[in-house]
PDB file of C-alpha atoms in Angstrom:
ATOM      1  CA  UNK T  29      12.541  23.038  -2.006  1.00 93.00           C
ATOM      2  CA  UNK T  30      12.104  19.622  -3.662  1.00 97.00           C
ATOM      3  CA  UNK T  31      10.509  19.910  -7.094  1.00 99.00           C
ATOM      4  CA  UNK T  32       8.177  16.950  -7.617  1.00 99.00           C
ATOM      5  CA  UNK T  33       6.867  15.589 -10.893  1.00 99.00           C
ATOM      6  CA  UNK T  34       3.647  13.576 -10.780  1.00 99.00           C
ATOM      7  CA  UNK T  35       2.821  10.903 -13.354  1.00 99.00           C
ATOM      8  CA  UNK T  36      -0.880  10.052 -13.268  1.00 99.00           C
ATOM      9  CA  UNK T  37      -3.613  12.412 -12.089  1.00 98.00           C
ATOM     10  CA  UNK T  38      -6.366   9.999 -11.171  1.00 96.00           C
ATOM     11  CA  UNK T  39      -7.672   9.758  -7.615  1.00 95.00           C
ATOM     12  CA  UNK T  40      -4.300   9.127  -5.973  1.00 96.00           C
ATOM     13  CA  UNK T  41      -2.227  11.461  -8.131  1.00 98.00           C
ATOM     14  CA  UNK T  42      -4.680  14.304  -7.601  1.00 98.00           C
ATOM     15  CA  UNK T  43      -4.792  13.730  -3.841  1.00 97.00           C
ATOM     16  CA  UNK T  44      -0.992  13.652  -3.644  1.00 98.00           C
ATOM     17  CA  UNK T  45      -0.752  16.868  -5.654  1.00 98.00           C
ATOM     18  CA  UNK T  46      -3.183  18.547  -3.264  1.00 98.00           C
ATOM     19  CA  UNK T  47      -1.254  17.402  -0.195  1.00 98.00           C
ATOM     20  CA  UNK T  48       2.110  18.428  -1.639  1.00 98.00           C
ATOM     21  CA  UNK T  49       0.680  21.862  -2.397  1.00 98.00           C
ATOM     22  CA  UNK T  50      -1.199  22.467   0.852  1.00 97.00           C
ATOM     23  CA  UNK T  51       0.056  20.225   3.652  1.00 98.00           C
ATOM     24  CA  UNK T  52       3.644  19.078   3.033  1.00 98.00           C
ATOM     25  CA  UNK T  53       6.603  21.350   3.716  1.00 98.00           C
ATOM     26  CA  UNK T  54       9.758  21.507   1.632  1.00 98.00           C
ATOM     27  CA  UNK T  55       8.224  20.501  -1.695  1.00 98.00           C
ATOM     28  CA  UNK T  56       6.155  21.803  -4.561  1.00 98.00           C
ATOM     29  CA  UNK T  57       4.565  20.198  -7.604  1.00 99.00           C
ATOM     30  CA  UNK T  58       6.729  21.266 -10.539  1.00 99.00           C
ATOM     31  CA  UNK T  59       5.464  18.956 -13.273  1.00 99.00           C
ATOM     32  CA  UNK T  60       2.443  16.835 -14.142  1.00 99.00           C
ATOM     33  CA  UNK T  61       1.731  14.201 -16.784  1.00 99.00           C
ATOM     34  CA  UNK T  62      -1.433  12.254 -17.519  1.00 98.00           C
ATOM     35  CA  UNK T  63      -2.867  10.487 -20.554  1.00 98.00           C
ATOM     36  CA  UNK T  64      -5.754  12.948 -20.227  1.00 98.00           C
ATOM     37  CA  UNK T  65      -4.155  16.349 -20.935  1.00 97.00           C
ATOM     38  CA  UNK T  66      -7.203  18.245 -19.694  1.00 98.00           C
ATOM     39  CA  UNK T  67      -7.043  16.456 -16.363  1.00 98.00           C
ATOM     40  CA  UNK T  68      -3.297  17.079 -16.155  1.00 98.00           C
ATOM     41  CA  UNK T  69      -3.832  20.781 -16.825  1.00 98.00           C
ATOM     42  CA  UNK T  70      -6.476  21.007 -14.086  1.00 98.00           C
ATOM     43  CA  UNK T  71      -4.175  19.425 -11.519  1.00 99.00           C
ATOM     44  CA  UNK T  72      -1.236  21.562 -12.650  1.00 98.00           C
ATOM     45  CA  UNK T  73      -3.298  24.727 -12.241  1.00 98.00           C
ATOM     46  CA  UNK T  74      -4.551  23.666  -8.802  1.00 98.00           C
ATOM     47  CA  UNK T  75      -0.925  22.992  -7.831  1.00 98.00           C
ATOM     48  CA  UNK T  76       0.118  26.578  -8.435  1.00 96.00           C
ATOM     49  CA  UNK T  77       0.828  26.488 -12.137  1.00 95.00           C
ATOM     50  CA  UNK T  78       2.995  23.391 -12.514  1.00 98.00           C
ATOM     51  CA  UNK T  79       4.283  22.530 -15.963  1.00 98.00           C
ATOM     52  CA  UNK T  80       2.294  19.991 -17.969  1.00 99.00           C
ATOM     53  CA  UNK T  81       4.426  17.372 -19.716  1.00 99.00           C
ATOM     54  CA  UNK T  82       3.080  15.533 -22.739  1.00 98.00           C
ATOM     55  CA  UNK T  83       5.657  12.770 -22.306  1.00 98.00           C
ATOM     56  CA  UNK T  84       6.280  11.059 -18.949  1.00 99.00           C
ATOM     57  CA  UNK T  85       9.894  10.261 -19.788  1.00 99.00           C
ATOM     58  CA  UNK T  86      10.595  13.913 -20.498  1.00 99.00           C
ATOM     59  CA  UNK T  87       9.220  14.729 -17.055  1.00 99.00           C
ATOM     60  CA  UNK T  88      11.496  12.148 -15.431  1.00 99.00           C
ATOM     61  CA  UNK T  89      14.731  13.432 -16.991  1.00 99.00           C
ATOM     62  CA  UNK T  90      13.928  17.155 -16.858  1.00 99.00           C
ATOM     63  CA  UNK T  91      16.464  19.183 -14.862  1.00 98.00           C
ATOM     64  CA  UNK T  92      13.644  21.057 -13.117  1.00 98.00           C
ATOM     65  CA  UNK T  93      12.277  17.830 -11.588  1.00 99.00           C
ATOM     66  CA  UNK T  94      14.083  16.542  -8.486  1.00 99.00           C
ATOM     67  CA  UNK T  95      11.861  13.578  -7.618  1.00 99.00           C
ATOM     68  CA  UNK T  96       8.984  11.685  -9.202  1.00 99.00           C
ATOM     69  CA  UNK T  97       5.694  10.370  -7.846  1.00 99.00           C
ATOM     70  CA  UNK T  98       4.197   7.545  -9.921  1.00 99.00           C
ATOM     71  CA  UNK T  99       0.417   7.236  -9.559  1.00 98.00           C
ATOM     72  CA  UNK T 100      -0.407   5.894 -13.009  1.00 98.00           C
ATOM     73  CA  UNK T 101      -2.001   2.534 -13.849  1.00 96.00           C
ATOM     74  CA  UNK T 102      -0.358  -0.539 -12.353  1.00 96.00           C
ATOM     75  CA  UNK T 103       0.882  -1.844 -15.701  1.00 97.00           C
ATOM     76  CA  UNK T 104       3.026   1.290 -16.221  1.00 98.00           C
ATOM     77  CA  UNK T 105       4.811   1.247 -12.870  1.00 98.00           C
ATOM     78  CA  UNK T 106       7.767  -0.864 -13.942  1.00 99.00           C
ATOM     79  CA  UNK T 107       8.768   1.265 -16.920  1.00 99.00           C
ATOM     80  CA  UNK T 108       8.454   4.571 -15.076  1.00 99.00           C
ATOM     81  CA  UNK T 109      10.265   3.386 -11.949  1.00 99.00           C
ATOM     82  CA  UNK T 110      13.096   1.938 -14.044  1.00 99.00           C
ATOM     83  CA  UNK T 111      13.376   5.249 -15.891  1.00 99.00           C
ATOM     84  CA  UNK T 112      13.649   7.072 -12.555  1.00 99.00           C
ATOM     85  CA  UNK T 113      16.399   4.708 -11.396  1.00 99.00           C
ATOM     86  CA  UNK T 114      18.272   5.255 -14.661  1.00 99.00           C
ATOM     87  CA  UNK T 115      17.921   9.022 -14.185  1.00 99.00           C
ATOM     88  CA  UNK T 116      19.149   8.783 -10.594  1.00 99.00           C
ATOM     89  CA  UNK T 117      15.984  10.354  -9.191  1.00 99.00           C
ATOM     90  CA  UNK T 118      14.043   9.371  -6.065  1.00 99.00           C
ATOM     91  CA  UNK T 119      10.649   7.907  -6.903  1.00 99.00           C
ATOM     92  CA  UNK T 120       7.591   7.211  -4.776  1.00 99.00           C
ATOM     93  CA  UNK T 121       5.494   4.588  -6.552  1.00 99.00           C
ATOM     94  CA  UNK T 122       1.940   3.843  -5.535  1.00 98.00           C
ATOM     95  CA  UNK T 123       1.330   0.196  -4.718  1.00 97.00           C
ATOM     96  CA  UNK T 124       1.879  -2.227  -6.271  1.00 97.00           C
ATOM     97  CA  UNK T 125       5.508  -1.654  -7.149  1.00 98.00           C
ATOM     98  CA  UNK T 126       4.597  -3.698 -10.228  1.00 98.00           C
ATOM     99  CA  UNK T 127       1.852  -6.258 -10.962  1.00 96.00           C
ATOM    100  CA  UNK T 128       4.130  -9.309 -11.257  1.00 98.00           C
ATOM    101  CA  UNK T 129       6.987 -10.801  -9.287  1.00 98.00           C
ATOM    102  CA  UNK T 130       9.140 -10.752 -12.417  1.00 98.00           C
ATOM    103  CA  UNK T 131       8.582  -7.035 -12.991  1.00 99.00           C
ATOM    104  CA  UNK T 132       9.282  -6.252  -9.334  1.00 99.00           C
ATOM    105  CA  UNK T 133      12.451  -8.317  -9.601  1.00 98.00           C
ATOM    106  CA  UNK T 134      13.692  -6.257 -12.527  1.00 99.00           C
ATOM    107  CA  UNK T 135      13.172  -3.071 -10.514  1.00 99.00           C
ATOM    108  CA  UNK T 136      14.941  -4.617  -7.535  1.00 98.00           C
ATOM    109  CA  UNK T 137      17.905  -5.653  -9.687  1.00 98.00           C
ATOM    110  CA  UNK T 138      18.188  -2.223 -11.304  1.00 99.00           C
ATOM    111  CA  UNK T 139      18.162  -0.395  -7.982  1.00 99.00           C
ATOM    112  CA  UNK T 140      20.593  -2.858  -6.426  1.00 98.00           C
ATOM    113  CA  UNK T 141      23.010  -2.322  -9.327  1.00 98.00           C
ATOM    114  CA  UNK T 142      22.689   1.446  -8.921  1.00 98.00           C
ATOM    115  CA  UNK T 143      23.964   1.102  -5.360  1.00 98.00           C
ATOM    116  CA  UNK T 144      21.503   3.702  -4.065  1.00 98.00           C
ATOM    117  CA  UNK T 145      18.041   3.386  -2.568  1.00 98.00           C
ATOM    118  CA  UNK T 146      15.875   5.521  -4.819  1.00 99.00           C
ATOM    119  CA  UNK T 147      12.545   3.674  -4.743  1.00 99.00           C
ATOM    120  CA  UNK T 148       9.797   4.042  -2.142  1.00 99.00           C
ATOM    121  CA  UNK T 149       6.458   2.219  -2.343  1.00 99.00           C
ATOM    122  CA  UNK T 150       3.165   3.740  -1.224  1.00 98.00           C
ATOM    123  CA  UNK T 151       2.144   1.422   1.589  1.00 98.00           C
ATOM    124  CA  UNK T 152       0.799   4.353   3.580  1.00 97.00           C
ATOM    125  CA  UNK T 153      -0.438   2.334   6.566  1.00 96.00           C
ATOM    126  CA  UNK T 154       3.140   2.297   7.877  1.00 98.00           C
ATOM    127  CA  UNK T 155       2.566   5.977   8.684  1.00 97.00           C
ATOM    128  CA  UNK T 156      -0.913   5.686  10.184  1.00 94.00           C
ATOM    129  CA  UNK T 157      -0.758   6.845  13.834  1.00 93.00           C
ATOM    130  CA  UNK T 158      -2.762   3.821  14.982  1.00 92.00           C
ATOM    131  CA  UNK T 159      -0.464   1.297  13.349  1.00 94.00           C
ATOM    132  CA  UNK T 160       2.685   3.129  14.422  1.00 94.00           C
ATOM    133  CA  UNK T 161       1.442   3.088  18.012  1.00 93.00           C
ATOM    134  CA  UNK T 162       0.821  -0.665  17.770  1.00 94.00           C
ATOM    135  CA  UNK T 163       4.358  -1.203  16.526  1.00 96.00           C
ATOM    136  CA  UNK T 164       5.807   1.054  19.228  1.00 94.00           C
ATOM    137  CA  UNK T 165       3.998  -0.845  21.992  1.00 94.00           C
ATOM    138  CA  UNK T 166       5.232  -4.137  20.570  1.00 95.00           C
ATOM    139  CA  UNK T 167       8.811  -2.848  20.413  1.00 96.00           C
ATOM    140  CA  UNK T 168       8.591  -1.620  24.017  1.00 94.00           C
ATOM    141  CA  UNK T 169       7.619  -5.123  25.132  1.00 94.00           C
ATOM    142  CA  UNK T 170       4.213  -4.041  26.420  1.00 93.00           C
ATOM    143  CA  UNK T 171       2.478  -7.216  25.194  1.00 94.00           C
ATOM    144  CA  UNK T 172       5.423  -9.601  25.100  1.00 96.00           C
ATOM    145  CA  UNK T 173       6.245 -11.750  22.092  1.00 97.00           C
ATOM    146  CA  UNK T 174       3.612 -11.517  19.330  1.00 98.00           C
ATOM    147  CA  UNK T 175       1.527 -14.639  18.771  1.00 99.00           C
ATOM    148  CA  UNK T 176      -1.479 -13.710  16.609  1.00 99.00           C
ATOM    149  CA  UNK T 177      -2.419 -10.732  14.458  1.00 98.00           C
ATOM    150  CA  UNK T 178      -6.114 -10.313  13.623  1.00 98.00           C
ATOM    151  CA  UNK T 179      -6.897  -8.015  10.687  1.00 98.00           C
ATOM    152  CA  UNK T 180     -10.160  -6.764   9.195  1.00 97.00           C
ATOM    153  CA  UNK T 181     -10.301  -4.882   5.881  1.00 97.00           C
ATOM    154  CA  UNK T 182     -13.779  -3.997   4.607  1.00 96.00           C
ATOM    155  CA  UNK T 183     -14.771  -1.769   1.713  1.00 95.00           C
ATOM    156  CA  UNK T 184     -18.375  -0.715   1.028  1.00 94.00           C
ATOM    157  CA  UNK T 185     -18.424  -1.832  -2.621  1.00 94.00           C
ATOM    158  CA  UNK T 186     -16.229  -3.024  -5.461  1.00 91.00           C
ATOM    159  CA  UNK T 187     -16.614  -3.376  -9.210  1.00 84.00           C
ATOM    160  CA  UNK T 188     -19.166  -6.176  -9.837  1.00 84.00           C
ATOM    161  CA  UNK T 189     -17.482  -9.391 -10.896  1.00 84.00           C
ATOM    162  CA  UNK T 190     -14.055  -8.333  -9.613  1.00 89.00           C
ATOM    163  CA  UNK T 191     -11.714 -11.343  -9.973  1.00 93.00           C
ATOM    164  CA  UNK T 192     -10.914 -13.098  -6.738  1.00 93.00           C
ATOM    165  CA  UNK T 193      -7.217 -12.521  -7.333  1.00 96.00           C
ATOM    166  CA  UNK T 194      -7.818  -8.759  -7.420  1.00 95.00           C
ATOM    167  CA  UNK T 195      -9.348  -8.873  -3.940  1.00 96.00           C
ATOM    168  CA  UNK T 196      -5.929 -10.052  -2.792  1.00 98.00           C
ATOM    169  CA  UNK T 197      -3.649  -7.958  -4.996  1.00 97.00           C
ATOM    170  CA  UNK T 198      -5.612  -4.692  -4.707  1.00 95.00           C
ATOM    171  CA  UNK T 199      -6.922  -4.836  -1.132  1.00 96.00           C
ATOM    172  CA  UNK T 200      -5.431  -7.575   1.053  1.00 98.00           C
ATOM    173  CA  UNK T 201      -1.931  -6.627  -0.113  1.00 98.00           C
ATOM    174  CA  UNK T 202      -2.036  -3.827   2.474  1.00 98.00           C
ATOM    175  CA  UNK T 203      -2.387  -6.431   5.225  1.00 98.00           C
ATOM    176  CA  UNK T 204       0.418  -8.487   3.709  1.00 99.00           C
ATOM    177  CA  UNK T 205       2.717  -5.487   3.983  1.00 99.00           C
ATOM    178  CA  UNK T 206       1.543  -4.411   7.428  1.00 98.00           C
ATOM    179  CA  UNK T 207       2.024  -7.955   8.772  1.00 99.00           C
ATOM    180  CA  UNK T 208       5.659  -7.979   7.614  1.00 99.00           C
ATOM    181  CA  UNK T 209       6.200  -4.453   8.951  1.00 98.00           C
ATOM    182  CA  UNK T 210       4.501  -4.886  12.341  1.00 98.00           C
ATOM    183  CA  UNK T 211       6.086  -8.247  13.129  1.00 98.00           C
ATOM    184  CA  UNK T 212       9.396  -7.408  11.429  1.00 98.00           C
ATOM    185  CA  UNK T 213       9.703 -10.819   9.796  1.00 98.00           C
ATOM    186  CA  UNK T 214       8.815 -12.617   6.604  1.00 98.00           C
ATOM    187  CA  UNK T 215       5.694 -14.606   5.797  1.00 99.00           C
ATOM    188  CA  UNK T 216       6.600 -18.214   4.999  1.00 99.00           C
ATOM    189  CA  UNK T 217       3.230 -19.882   4.311  1.00 99.00           C
ATOM    190  CA  UNK T 218      -0.208 -18.724   3.199  1.00 99.00           C
ATOM    191  CA  UNK T 219      -3.659 -20.190   2.734  1.00 99.00           C
ATOM    192  CA  UNK T 220      -6.859 -18.543   1.534  1.00 98.00           C
ATOM    193  CA  UNK T 221     -10.410 -19.568   2.364  1.00 97.00           C
ATOM    194  CA  UNK T 222     -13.518 -18.324   0.562  1.00 94.00           C
ATOM    195  CA  UNK T 223     -16.735 -18.738   2.577  1.00 95.00           C
ATOM    196  CA  UNK T 224     -20.174 -18.286   1.054  1.00 96.00           C
ATOM    197  CA  UNK T 225     -19.955 -15.275  -1.257  1.00 94.00           C
ATOM    198  CA  UNK T 226     -21.989 -12.142  -0.700  1.00 95.00           C
ATOM    199  CA  UNK T 227     -24.845 -11.577  -3.137  1.00 94.00           C
ATOM    200  CA  UNK T 228     -23.543  -8.039  -3.716  1.00 93.00           C
ATOM    201  CA  UNK T 229     -20.302  -9.064  -5.424  1.00 90.00           C
ATOM    202  CA  UNK T 230     -21.589 -10.029  -8.849  1.00 89.00           C
ATOM    203  CA  UNK T 231     -19.772 -13.356  -8.699  1.00 89.00           C
ATOM    204  CA  UNK T 232     -16.652 -12.177  -6.866  1.00 92.00           C
ATOM    205  CA  UNK T 233     -15.396 -14.669  -4.254  1.00 94.00           C
ATOM    206  CA  UNK T 234     -15.928 -12.222  -1.413  1.00 96.00           C
ATOM    207  CA  UNK T 235     -15.277 -12.202   1.524  1.00 98.00           C
ATOM    208  CA  UNK T 236     -11.980 -14.049   1.804  1.00 98.00           C
ATOM    209  CA  UNK T 237      -9.987 -15.195   4.823  1.00 99.00           C
ATOM    210  CA  UNK T 238      -6.195 -15.259   4.521  1.00 99.00           C
ATOM    211  CA  UNK T 239      -4.023 -17.154   6.992  1.00 99.00           C
ATOM    212  CA  UNK T 240      -0.385 -16.097   7.084  1.00 99.00           C
ATOM    213  CA  UNK T 241       2.353 -17.914   9.001  1.00 99.00           C
ATOM    214  CA  UNK T 242       5.572 -16.046   9.746  1.00 99.00           C
ATOM    215  CA  UNK T 243       9.122 -17.282  10.188  1.00 98.00           C
ATOM    216  CA  UNK T 244       8.833 -17.227  14.007  1.00 98.00           C
ATOM    217  CA  UNK T 245       5.554 -19.169  13.976  1.00 98.00           C
ATOM    218  CA  UNK T 246       3.219 -16.238  14.595  1.00 99.00           C
ATOM    219  CA  UNK T 247      -0.029 -16.330  12.621  1.00 99.00           C
ATOM    220  CA  UNK T 248      -2.016 -13.501  11.053  1.00 99.00           C
ATOM    221  CA  UNK T 249      -5.613 -13.953   9.986  1.00 99.00           C
ATOM    222  CA  UNK T 250      -6.980 -11.422   7.518  1.00 99.00           C
ATOM    223  CA  UNK T 251     -10.637 -10.934   6.690  1.00 99.00           C
ATOM    224  CA  UNK T 252     -10.971  -8.957   3.465  1.00 98.00           C
ATOM    225  CA  UNK T 253     -14.507  -8.057   2.404  1.00 98.00           C
ATOM    226  CA  UNK T 254     -14.730  -5.605  -0.482  1.00 97.00           C
ATOM    227  CA  UNK T 255     -18.546  -5.466  -0.673  1.00 96.00           C
ATOM    228  CA  UNK T 256     -19.385  -4.972   2.996  1.00 96.00           C
ATOM    229  CA  UNK T 257     -21.884  -2.219   2.078  1.00 94.00           C
ATOM    230  CA  UNK T 258     -21.935  -0.404   5.427  1.00 90.00           C
ATOM    231  CA  UNK T 259     -18.729   1.642   5.041  1.00 90.00           C
ATOM    232  CA  UNK T 260     -14.940   1.517   5.029  1.00 91.00           C
ATOM    233  CA  UNK T 261     -13.685  -0.306   8.108  1.00 92.00           C
ATOM    234  CA  UNK T 262     -10.103  -1.317   8.936  1.00 94.00           C
ATOM    235  CA  UNK T 263      -9.213  -2.843  12.292  1.00 93.00           C
ATOM    236  CA  UNK T 264      -6.460  -4.928  13.821  1.00 95.00           C
ATOM    237  CA  UNK T 265      -5.592  -6.640  17.084  1.00 93.00           C
ATOM    238  CA  UNK T 266      -2.141  -7.887  18.009  1.00 94.00           C
ATOM    239  CA  UNK T 267      -2.126 -10.662  20.609  1.00 95.00           C
ATOM    240  CA  UNK T 268       1.053 -11.183  22.604  1.00 95.00           C
ATOM    241  CA  UNK T 269       2.189 -13.354  25.498  1.00 95.00           C
ATOM    242  CA  UNK T 270       1.416 -10.600  28.018  1.00 94.00           C
ATOM    243  CA  UNK T 271      -1.536  -8.758  26.513  1.00 94.00           C
ATOM    244  CA  UNK T 272      -3.094  -7.288  23.403  1.00 93.00           C
ATOM    245  CA  UNK T 273      -3.108  -3.999  21.535  1.00 92.00           C
ATOM    246  CA  UNK T 274      -6.072  -3.086  19.372  1.00 91.00           C
ATOM    247  CA  UNK T 275      -6.406  -0.677  16.476  1.00 90.00           C
ATOM    248  CA  UNK T 276      -9.851   0.968  16.312  1.00 77.00           C
ATOM    249  CA  UNK T 277     -11.459  -1.599  18.570  1.00 51.00           C
ATOM    250  CA  UNK T 278     -15.260  -1.365  18.810  1.00 49.00           C
ATOM    251  CA  UNK T 279     -17.436  -1.852  21.920  1.00 47.00           C
ATOM    252  CA  UNK T 280     -18.208  -5.531  22.633  1.00 44.00           C
ATOM    253  CA  UNK T 281     -21.460  -5.671  20.623  1.00 41.00           C
ATOM    254  CA  UNK T 282     -22.127  -3.257  17.782  1.00 45.00           C
ATOM    255  CA  UNK T 283     -24.465  -3.299  14.795  1.00 44.00           C
ATOM    256  CA  UNK T 284     -22.691  -1.981  11.710  1.00 52.00           C
ATOM    257  CA  UNK T 285     -25.039  -1.032   8.915  1.00 53.00           C
ATOM    258  CA  UNK T 286     -25.807   1.783   6.470  1.00 60.00           C
ATOM    259  CA  UNK T 287     -22.661   3.771   7.144  1.00 63.00           C
ATOM    260  CA  UNK T 288     -22.960   3.755  10.945  1.00 58.00           C
ATOM    261  CA  UNK T 289     -21.706   1.800  13.936  1.00 57.00           C
ATOM    262  CA  UNK T 290     -22.707   4.348  16.531  1.00 58.00           C
ATOM    263  CA  UNK T 291     -20.400   6.791  14.723  1.00 61.00           C
ATOM    264  CA  UNK T 292     -19.949   7.830  11.118  1.00 68.00           C
ATOM    265  CA  UNK T 293     -17.778   5.577   8.971  1.00 73.00           C
ATOM    266  CA  UNK T 294     -15.872   6.855   5.924  1.00 79.00           C
ATOM    267  CA  UNK T 295     -17.081   5.904   2.469  1.00 76.00           C
ATOM    268  CA  UNK T 296     -13.594   4.895   1.323  1.00 81.00           C
ATOM    269  CA  UNK T 297      -9.961   4.728   2.372  1.00 78.00           C
ATOM    270  CA  UNK T 298      -8.967   8.351   1.801  1.00 82.00           C
ATOM    271  CA  UNK T 299     -10.515   9.999   4.877  1.00 83.00           C
ATOM    272  CA  UNK T 300      -9.467   7.050   7.060  1.00 88.00           C
ATOM    273  CA  UNK T 301      -5.818   7.321   6.032  1.00 90.00           C
ATOM    274  CA  UNK T 302      -5.604  11.046   5.251  1.00 92.00           C
ATOM    275  CA  UNK T 303      -3.000  11.679   7.946  1.00 94.00           C
ATOM    276  CA  UNK T 304      -1.037   8.589   6.917  1.00 95.00           C
ATOM    277  CA  UNK T 305      -0.792   9.900   3.351  1.00 96.00           C
ATOM    278  CA  UNK T 306       0.397  13.294   4.573  1.00 97.00           C
ATOM    279  CA  UNK T 307       3.025  11.757   6.849  1.00 97.00           C
ATOM    280  CA  UNK T 308       4.145   9.403   4.079  1.00 98.00           C
ATOM    281  CA  UNK T 309       4.689  12.299   1.670  1.00 98.00           C
ATOM    282  CA  UNK T 310       6.484  14.380   4.301  1.00 98.00           C
ATOM    283  CA  UNK T 311       8.792  11.450   5.072  1.00 98.00           C
ATOM    284  CA  UNK T 312       9.546  11.026   1.368  1.00 98.00           C
ATOM    285  CA  UNK T 313      10.228  14.725   0.835  1.00 98.00           C
ATOM    286  CA  UNK T 314      12.466  14.848   3.917  1.00 98.00           C
ATOM    287  CA  UNK T 315      14.323  11.695   2.870  1.00 96.00           C
ATOM    288  CA  UNK T 316      13.798  10.164   6.299  1.00 94.00           C
ATOM    289  CA  UNK T 317      13.579   6.650   4.885  1.00 92.00           C
ATOM    290  CA  UNK T 318      10.537   5.354   6.726  1.00 95.00           C
ATOM    291  CA  UNK T 319       8.636   4.245   3.638  1.00 97.00           C
ATOM    292  CA  UNK T 320       8.445   0.764   2.181  1.00 98.00           C
ATOM    293  CA  UNK T 321      11.438  -0.016  -0.027  1.00 99.00           C
ATOM    294  CA  UNK T 322      11.670  -1.749  -3.379  1.00 99.00           C
ATOM    295  CA  UNK T 323      12.386  -4.943  -1.431  1.00 99.00           C
ATOM    296  CA  UNK T 324       9.162  -4.472   0.522  1.00 99.00           C
ATOM    297  CA  UNK T 325       7.277  -3.899  -2.731  1.00 99.00           C
ATOM    298  CA  UNK T 326       8.810  -7.054  -4.195  1.00 99.00           C
ATOM    299  CA  UNK T 327       7.974  -9.077  -1.068  1.00 99.00           C
ATOM    300  CA  UNK T 328       4.363  -7.859  -1.000  1.00 99.00           C
ATOM    301  CA  UNK T 329       3.798  -8.889  -4.615  1.00 99.00           C
ATOM    302  CA  UNK T 330       5.619 -12.196  -4.032  1.00 99.00           C
ATOM    303  CA  UNK T 331       3.372 -13.068  -1.068  1.00 99.00           C
ATOM    304  CA  UNK T 332       0.248 -11.812  -2.858  1.00 99.00           C
ATOM    305  CA  UNK T 333       0.915 -14.127  -5.789  1.00 99.00           C
ATOM    306  CA  UNK T 334       1.314 -17.044  -3.380  1.00 99.00           C
ATOM    307  CA  UNK T 335      -2.077 -16.110  -1.899  1.00 99.00           C
ATOM    308  CA  UNK T 336      -3.612 -16.078  -5.378  1.00 98.00           C
ATOM    309  CA  UNK T 337      -2.264 -19.598  -5.965  1.00 98.00           C
ATOM    310  CA  UNK T 338      -3.686 -20.674  -2.612  1.00 98.00           C
ATOM    311  CA  UNK T 339      -7.106 -19.286  -3.557  1.00 97.00           C
ATOM    312  CA  UNK T 340      -7.059 -20.977  -6.949  1.00 97.00           C
ATOM    313  CA  UNK T 341      -5.815 -24.371  -5.728  1.00 98.00           C
ATOM    314  CA  UNK T 342      -7.487 -24.503  -2.325  1.00 97.00           C
ATOM    315  CA  UNK T 343      -4.195 -25.556  -0.748  1.00 98.00           C
ATOM    316  CA  UNK T 344      -1.657 -23.855   1.495  1.00 99.00           C
ATOM    317  CA  UNK T 345       1.305 -22.405  -0.371  1.00 99.00           C
ATOM    318  CA  UNK T 346       4.881 -22.041   0.866  1.00 99.00           C
ATOM    319  CA  UNK T 347       6.507 -18.639   0.472  1.00 99.00           C
ATOM    320  CA  UNK T 348      10.243 -18.812  -0.171  1.00 98.00           C
ATOM    321  CA  UNK T 349      11.572 -15.331  -0.821  1.00 98.00           C
ATOM    322  CA  UNK T 350      15.043 -15.075  -2.363  1.00 98.00           C
ATOM    323  CA  UNK T 351      17.819 -13.632  -0.182  1.00 97.00           C
ATOM    324  CA  UNK T 352      17.429  -9.935   0.554  1.00 97.00           C
ATOM    325  CA  UNK T 353      20.042  -7.862  -1.321  1.00 97.00           C
ATOM    326  CA  UNK T 354      22.607  -6.170   0.900  1.00 97.00           C
ATOM    327  CA  UNK T 355      21.324  -2.736  -0.162  1.00 98.00           C
ATOM    328  CA  UNK T 356      18.161  -3.266   1.902  1.00 97.00           C
ATOM    329  CA  UNK T 357      19.689  -4.708   5.052  1.00 93.00           C
TER     330      UNK T 357
END
């Protein structure tokens, strides 16, 4: 039985604690830390009486904690993940691995020097049954060589005045990771286009269109729209030389409005990817190794920052990742 310590009991930390307690085999929540001790105590109680730690570093090094799940604020990820590496404990860190390329690089270097893969990053879409089926069909040669990937990522609402960069780093980053994972190659050039902004964004450049070119010449286009109002909607279509495979494809003509498109749409990402989160946690507990690695977390942040530069400058940006360390090959 793997004893898991959770750092951060906001939306994601609480959901992970619930899944580990009710839906994931071979693990239990053994420790909880949050800046809000009342919140931590509530989650600990709901998890079967887990221990509440007042200090996150004490949780990480405690002998009764086998593995750590980091779901705290983005700016704390680096320090907690590094502490887990130093303690020799597996850690699942919610995305982003860290907010900057430099911070991700320090994590990458520390894990590489340890000689052991300890870090997993919470890009849960890799476990979504729809995406895994798309990848399987591509690998089986059902659609031939991939040429174009179309992606749609729409949220009902975001914080008014959200910076344009945050649309990329908080939302579109999922598509950056899934593009690398589906096509099994790196992104080498990006551009970002901001059409007329919605009146619901409070000044946010939203929606945005990202164009991603991969090493083989395939292109992914990503529409990210964080104030779409009508519901949470994620779709994708992979176009190959012999055919296409579509994730959640609608009928030819559909009106989407007020939470409906002829069916109920979820209000946010959690119901849509509930099974993906469960499978991700089970994979992590089992040590199967299907999750995104520290290298994947580094690459996602690296590409996201190039997209931010493209948005700010209005010009295409090259993406030149450093060589992948041998540990991740």
